[in-house]
XYZ file of C-alpha atoms in Angstrom:
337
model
C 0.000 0.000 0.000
C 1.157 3.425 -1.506
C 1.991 6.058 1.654
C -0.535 8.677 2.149
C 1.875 11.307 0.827
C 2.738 9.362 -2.568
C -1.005 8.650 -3.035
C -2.009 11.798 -2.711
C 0.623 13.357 -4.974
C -0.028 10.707 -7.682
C -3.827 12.155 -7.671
C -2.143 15.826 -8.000
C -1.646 17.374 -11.773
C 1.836 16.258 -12.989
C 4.253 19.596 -12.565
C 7.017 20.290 -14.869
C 9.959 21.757 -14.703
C 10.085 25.112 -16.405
C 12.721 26.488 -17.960
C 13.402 29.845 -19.992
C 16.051 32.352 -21.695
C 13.337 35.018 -20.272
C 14.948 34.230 -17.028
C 18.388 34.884 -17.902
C 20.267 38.048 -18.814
C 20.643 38.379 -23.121
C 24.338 38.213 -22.595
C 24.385 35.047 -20.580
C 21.515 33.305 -22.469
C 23.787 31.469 -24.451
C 25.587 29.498 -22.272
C 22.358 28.799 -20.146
C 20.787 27.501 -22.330
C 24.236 25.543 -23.719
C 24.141 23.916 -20.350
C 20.726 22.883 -19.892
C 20.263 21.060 -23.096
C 23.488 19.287 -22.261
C 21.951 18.729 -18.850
C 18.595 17.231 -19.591
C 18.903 16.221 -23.483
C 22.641 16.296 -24.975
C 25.858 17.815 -24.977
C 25.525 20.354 -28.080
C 26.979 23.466 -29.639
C 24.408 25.930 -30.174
C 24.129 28.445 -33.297
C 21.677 31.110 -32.208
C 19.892 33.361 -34.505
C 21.682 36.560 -36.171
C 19.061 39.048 -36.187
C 16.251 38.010 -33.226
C 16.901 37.089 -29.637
C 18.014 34.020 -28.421
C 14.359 32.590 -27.181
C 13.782 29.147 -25.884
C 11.476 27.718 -23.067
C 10.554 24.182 -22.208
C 8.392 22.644 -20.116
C 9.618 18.639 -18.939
C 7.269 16.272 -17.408
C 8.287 12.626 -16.100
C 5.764 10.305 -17.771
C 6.345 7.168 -15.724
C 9.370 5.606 -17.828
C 9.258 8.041 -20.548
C 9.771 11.987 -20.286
C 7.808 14.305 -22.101
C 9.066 18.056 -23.144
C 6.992 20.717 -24.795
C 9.303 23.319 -26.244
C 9.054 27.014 -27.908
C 11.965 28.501 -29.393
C 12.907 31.296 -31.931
C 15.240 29.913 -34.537
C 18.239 27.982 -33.790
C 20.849 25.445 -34.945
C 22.106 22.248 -32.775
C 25.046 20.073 -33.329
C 25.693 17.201 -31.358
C 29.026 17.131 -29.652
C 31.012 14.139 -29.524
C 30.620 13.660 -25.766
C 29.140 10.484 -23.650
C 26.279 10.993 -21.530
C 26.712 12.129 -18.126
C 23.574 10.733 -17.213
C 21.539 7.949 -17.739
C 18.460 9.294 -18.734
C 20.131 10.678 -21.725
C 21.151 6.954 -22.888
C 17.825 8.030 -25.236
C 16.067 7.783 -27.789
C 14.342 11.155 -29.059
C 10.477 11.202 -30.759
C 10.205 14.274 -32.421
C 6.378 15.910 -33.067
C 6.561 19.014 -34.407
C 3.797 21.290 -33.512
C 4.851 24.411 -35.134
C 7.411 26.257 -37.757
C 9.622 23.730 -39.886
C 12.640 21.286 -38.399
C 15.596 19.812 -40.230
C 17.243 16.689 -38.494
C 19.973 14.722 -40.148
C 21.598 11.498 -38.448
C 23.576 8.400 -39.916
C 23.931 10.179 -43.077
C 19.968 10.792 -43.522
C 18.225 14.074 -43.651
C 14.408 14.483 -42.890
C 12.572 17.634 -43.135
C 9.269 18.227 -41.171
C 5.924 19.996 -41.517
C 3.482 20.727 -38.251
C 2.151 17.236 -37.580
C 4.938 15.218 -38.337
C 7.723 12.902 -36.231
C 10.561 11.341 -36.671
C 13.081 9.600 -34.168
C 16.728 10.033 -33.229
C 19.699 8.697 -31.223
C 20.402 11.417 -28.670
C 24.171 9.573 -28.242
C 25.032 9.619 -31.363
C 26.327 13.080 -33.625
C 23.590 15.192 -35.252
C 22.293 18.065 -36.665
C 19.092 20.069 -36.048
C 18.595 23.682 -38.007
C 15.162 25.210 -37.023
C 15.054 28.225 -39.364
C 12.539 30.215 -37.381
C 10.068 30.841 -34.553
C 8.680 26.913 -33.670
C 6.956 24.195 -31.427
C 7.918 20.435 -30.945
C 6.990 17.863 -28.427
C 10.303 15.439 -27.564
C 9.989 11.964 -26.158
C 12.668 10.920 -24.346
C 12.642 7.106 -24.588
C 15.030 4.701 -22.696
C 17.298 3.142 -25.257
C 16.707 -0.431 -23.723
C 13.076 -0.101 -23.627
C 13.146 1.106 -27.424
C 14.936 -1.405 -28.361
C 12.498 -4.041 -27.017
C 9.776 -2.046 -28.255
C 10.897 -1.701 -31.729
C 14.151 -4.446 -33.156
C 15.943 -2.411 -35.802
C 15.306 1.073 -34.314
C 18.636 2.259 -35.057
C 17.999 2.331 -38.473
C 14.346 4.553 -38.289
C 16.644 7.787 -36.924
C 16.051 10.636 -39.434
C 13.139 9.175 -41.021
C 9.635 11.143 -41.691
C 6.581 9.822 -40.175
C 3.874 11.163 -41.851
C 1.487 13.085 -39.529
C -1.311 13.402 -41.815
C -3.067 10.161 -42.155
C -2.837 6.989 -41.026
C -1.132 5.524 -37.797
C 1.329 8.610 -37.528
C -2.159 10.598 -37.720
C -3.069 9.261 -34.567
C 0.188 8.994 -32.719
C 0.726 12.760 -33.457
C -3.171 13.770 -32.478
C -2.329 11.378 -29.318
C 0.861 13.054 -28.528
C -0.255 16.620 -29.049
C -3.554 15.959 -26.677
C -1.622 14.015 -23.858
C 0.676 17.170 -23.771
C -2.300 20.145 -24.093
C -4.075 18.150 -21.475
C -1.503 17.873 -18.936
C -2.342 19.777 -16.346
C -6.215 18.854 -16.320
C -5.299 15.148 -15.213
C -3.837 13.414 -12.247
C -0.343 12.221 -12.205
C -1.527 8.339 -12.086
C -4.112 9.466 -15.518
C -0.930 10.759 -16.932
C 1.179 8.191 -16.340
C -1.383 6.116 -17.627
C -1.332 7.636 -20.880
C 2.413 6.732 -21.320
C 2.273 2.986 -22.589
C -0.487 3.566 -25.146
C 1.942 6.647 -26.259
C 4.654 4.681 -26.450
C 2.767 1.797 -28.242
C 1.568 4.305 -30.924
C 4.712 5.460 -31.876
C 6.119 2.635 -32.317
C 3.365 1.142 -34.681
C 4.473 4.300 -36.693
C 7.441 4.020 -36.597
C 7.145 0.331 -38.392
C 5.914 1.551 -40.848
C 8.362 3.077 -42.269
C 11.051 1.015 -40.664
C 13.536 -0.157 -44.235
C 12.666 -4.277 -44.361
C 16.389 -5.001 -44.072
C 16.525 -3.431 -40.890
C 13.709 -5.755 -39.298
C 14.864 -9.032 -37.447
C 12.737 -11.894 -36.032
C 11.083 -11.832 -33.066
C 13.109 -14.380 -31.428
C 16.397 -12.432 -32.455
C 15.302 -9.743 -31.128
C 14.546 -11.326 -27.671
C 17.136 -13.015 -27.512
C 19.342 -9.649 -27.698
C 17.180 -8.218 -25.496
C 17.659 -10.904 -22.628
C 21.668 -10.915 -23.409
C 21.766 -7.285 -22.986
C 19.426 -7.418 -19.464
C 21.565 -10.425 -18.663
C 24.795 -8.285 -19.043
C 23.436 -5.106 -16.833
C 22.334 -7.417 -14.585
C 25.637 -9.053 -13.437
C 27.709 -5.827 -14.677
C 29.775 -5.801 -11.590
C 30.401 -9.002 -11.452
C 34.434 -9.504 -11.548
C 33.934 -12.670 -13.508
C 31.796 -11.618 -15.568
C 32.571 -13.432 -19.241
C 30.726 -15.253 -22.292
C 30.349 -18.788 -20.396
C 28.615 -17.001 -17.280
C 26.208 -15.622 -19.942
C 25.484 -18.081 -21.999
C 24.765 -20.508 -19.101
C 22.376 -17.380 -17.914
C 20.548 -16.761 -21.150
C 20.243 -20.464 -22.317
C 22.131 -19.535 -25.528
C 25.596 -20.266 -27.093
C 28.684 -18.338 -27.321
C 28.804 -18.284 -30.767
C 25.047 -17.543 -30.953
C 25.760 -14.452 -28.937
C 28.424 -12.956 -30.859
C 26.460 -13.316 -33.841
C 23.387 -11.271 -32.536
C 25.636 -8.689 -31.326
C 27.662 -8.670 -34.568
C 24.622 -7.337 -36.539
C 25.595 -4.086 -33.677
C 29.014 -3.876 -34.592
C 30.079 -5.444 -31.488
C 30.947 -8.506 -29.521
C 29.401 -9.749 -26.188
C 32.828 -9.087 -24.182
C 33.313 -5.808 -26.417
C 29.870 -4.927 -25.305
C 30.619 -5.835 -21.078
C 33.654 -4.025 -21.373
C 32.046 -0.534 -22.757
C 28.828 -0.516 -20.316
C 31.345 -0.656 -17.325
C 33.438 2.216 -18.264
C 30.133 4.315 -18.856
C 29.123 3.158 -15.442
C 32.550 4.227 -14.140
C 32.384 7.299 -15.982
C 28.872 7.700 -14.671
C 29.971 7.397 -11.426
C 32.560 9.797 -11.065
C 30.857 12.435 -12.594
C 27.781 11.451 -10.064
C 27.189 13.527 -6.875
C 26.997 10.315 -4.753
C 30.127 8.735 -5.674
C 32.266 11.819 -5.054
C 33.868 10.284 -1.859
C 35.147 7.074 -3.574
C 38.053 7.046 -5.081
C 39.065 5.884 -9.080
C 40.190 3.037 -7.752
C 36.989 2.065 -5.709
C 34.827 3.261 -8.840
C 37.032 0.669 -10.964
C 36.724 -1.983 -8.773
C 32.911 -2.181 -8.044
C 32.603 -2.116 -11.815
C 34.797 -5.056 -12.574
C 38.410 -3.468 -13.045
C 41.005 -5.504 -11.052
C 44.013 -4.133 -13.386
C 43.882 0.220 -12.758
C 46.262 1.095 -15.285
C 44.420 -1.381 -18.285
C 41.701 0.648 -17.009
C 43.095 4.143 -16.963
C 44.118 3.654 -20.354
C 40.439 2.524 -21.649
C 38.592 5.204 -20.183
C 41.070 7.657 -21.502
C 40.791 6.075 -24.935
C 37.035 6.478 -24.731
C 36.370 9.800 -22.837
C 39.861 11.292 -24.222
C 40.088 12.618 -20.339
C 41.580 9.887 -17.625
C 39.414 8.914 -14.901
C 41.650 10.919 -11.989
C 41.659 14.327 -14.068
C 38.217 13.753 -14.437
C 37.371 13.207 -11.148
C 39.190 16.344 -10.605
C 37.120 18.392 -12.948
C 34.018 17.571 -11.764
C 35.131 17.575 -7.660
C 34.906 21.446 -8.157
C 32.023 21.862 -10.172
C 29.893 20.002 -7.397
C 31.313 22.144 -4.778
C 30.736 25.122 -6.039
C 27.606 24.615 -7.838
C 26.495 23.528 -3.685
C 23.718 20.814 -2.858
């Protein structure tokens, strides 16, 4: 049974958090607003407009595992900087309605260009472009990337494609987005939250249909990558963690393994070995960890050998753990509780 102070707040309106360049100084609005998208979207360089003000306000709901951000902005150009997420709620997957003005997006060497009504989908990790060539509207979903990825097998290769908000299935996502967002605030929490799965389930019926056919695996294959992947977060810190403590786990073969995770560009061990370092890395940028040391950090992630493990984090951050550490140690403090 819920405590009377979480059932009552789930019967409450959701609240977002606001934010806006009307609260900040013209001469500091850049940076701002620099920060926050690298704070609760991605790390990006921003190209404001030459002859308006720099405008932007946004309005972020949780909506129970997804996130949900209405935004207004006067023109304005984003470009994806080759950084890893600091958090994991940017690990993301990005649906895109536009509501207003017109929006350019190009990922993985594709280019879409919307009209009011329309979506598409993007990688938030991965380097991209969005030009916004005046005064407009979107809604952004922010979608776990494991939870798209068992939603949807082949996502990765929908990014920068138009769905069609006109007719059809993207019709109705679009109409079901748009209303979910205008009638926020006239709901409880729990209706909201409620609303989330059918969202969720919409979009991705759009989103197969225009998924490219060789992108589109069985449903076995993709459950079986699915349960490899859970299987692999799930034992993480194991020390002895390898491919025969896996495969025993999953029910599957080595080789079988490999093979799924080839179609990623990857190998199992490839694949254990990169999700620790962006826990470490997670970690020592991470308020809570900032009284362990690297060493304690590389440990409880499955690093017996430090200097192996200096060297791969350097190699994938381009910044060693310690002089990261460092960075961020002062940051924290002066930025206060």
């Amino acid at each position: 049974m819920k405590p009377r102070d979480a059932e009552t707040e789930s019967l409450q309106p959701p609240t977002a958090i606001h934010l806006s360049t009307e609260d900040i100084s013209p001469w500091h609005r850049h940076e701002w607003l620099k920060e926050i998208i690298g704070r609760e979207y991605a790390h990006v360089d921003i190209t404001p407009p030459r002859h308006a003000p720099l405008l932007n306000e946004m309005d972020i709901y949780t909506w129970k595992h997804l996130r949900l951000s209405c935004i207004r902005s006067n023109a304005i150009k984003l470009k994806r900087l080759p950084q890893e997420p600091l958090l994991s709620s940017q690990d993301a997957y990005f649906g895109v309605v536009l509501l207003s003005g017109e929006y350019m997006l190009e990922q993985a060497g594709r280019e879409v260009f919307l009209s009011p009504g329309d979506m598409t989908i993007y990688d938030a990790t991965r380097p991209h472009h969005i030009t916004c060539p005046g005064s407009f509207s979107k809604l952004i979903i922010s979608i776990p990337r494991e939870l798209m990825r068992q939603k949807l097998a082949g996502v990765e290769h929908c990014t920068a494609l138009k769905i069609p908000g006109s007719k059809g299935i993207g019709a109705v996502a679009a109409d079901f987005m748009r209303a979910s967002a205008s009638q926020a605030t006239g709901m409880s929490q729990l209706a909201f939250d409620a609303l989330s799965d059918n969202a969720l389930d919409l979009f991705t019926l759009a989103l197969q249909e225009i998924r490219p056919p060789a992108s589109q695996l069985s449903r076995s294959r993709s459950l079986s990558l699915y349960n490899i992947k859970s299987c692999v977060e799930k034992h993480l810190a194991h020390p002895q963690l390898d491919s025969q403590m896996i495969a025993q786990a999953t029910g599957l073969s080595s080789r079988y393994i490999n093979e799924l995770l080839a179609a990623e560009h990857t190998s199992l061990m490839r694949h254990v070995w990169e999700r620790r370092l962006e826990k470490a890395h997670q970690d020592i940028c991470g308020a809570r960890q900032m009284g362990l040391a690297v060493s304690d950090i590389a440990m409880k992630w499955g690093f017996n050998d430090l200097s192996h493990f200096s060297r791969a984090f350097k190699r994938k951050f381009g910044v060693s753990p310690r002089a990261l550490k460092a960075q961020v140690q002062p940051a924290k403090a002066k930025s206060g509780p």
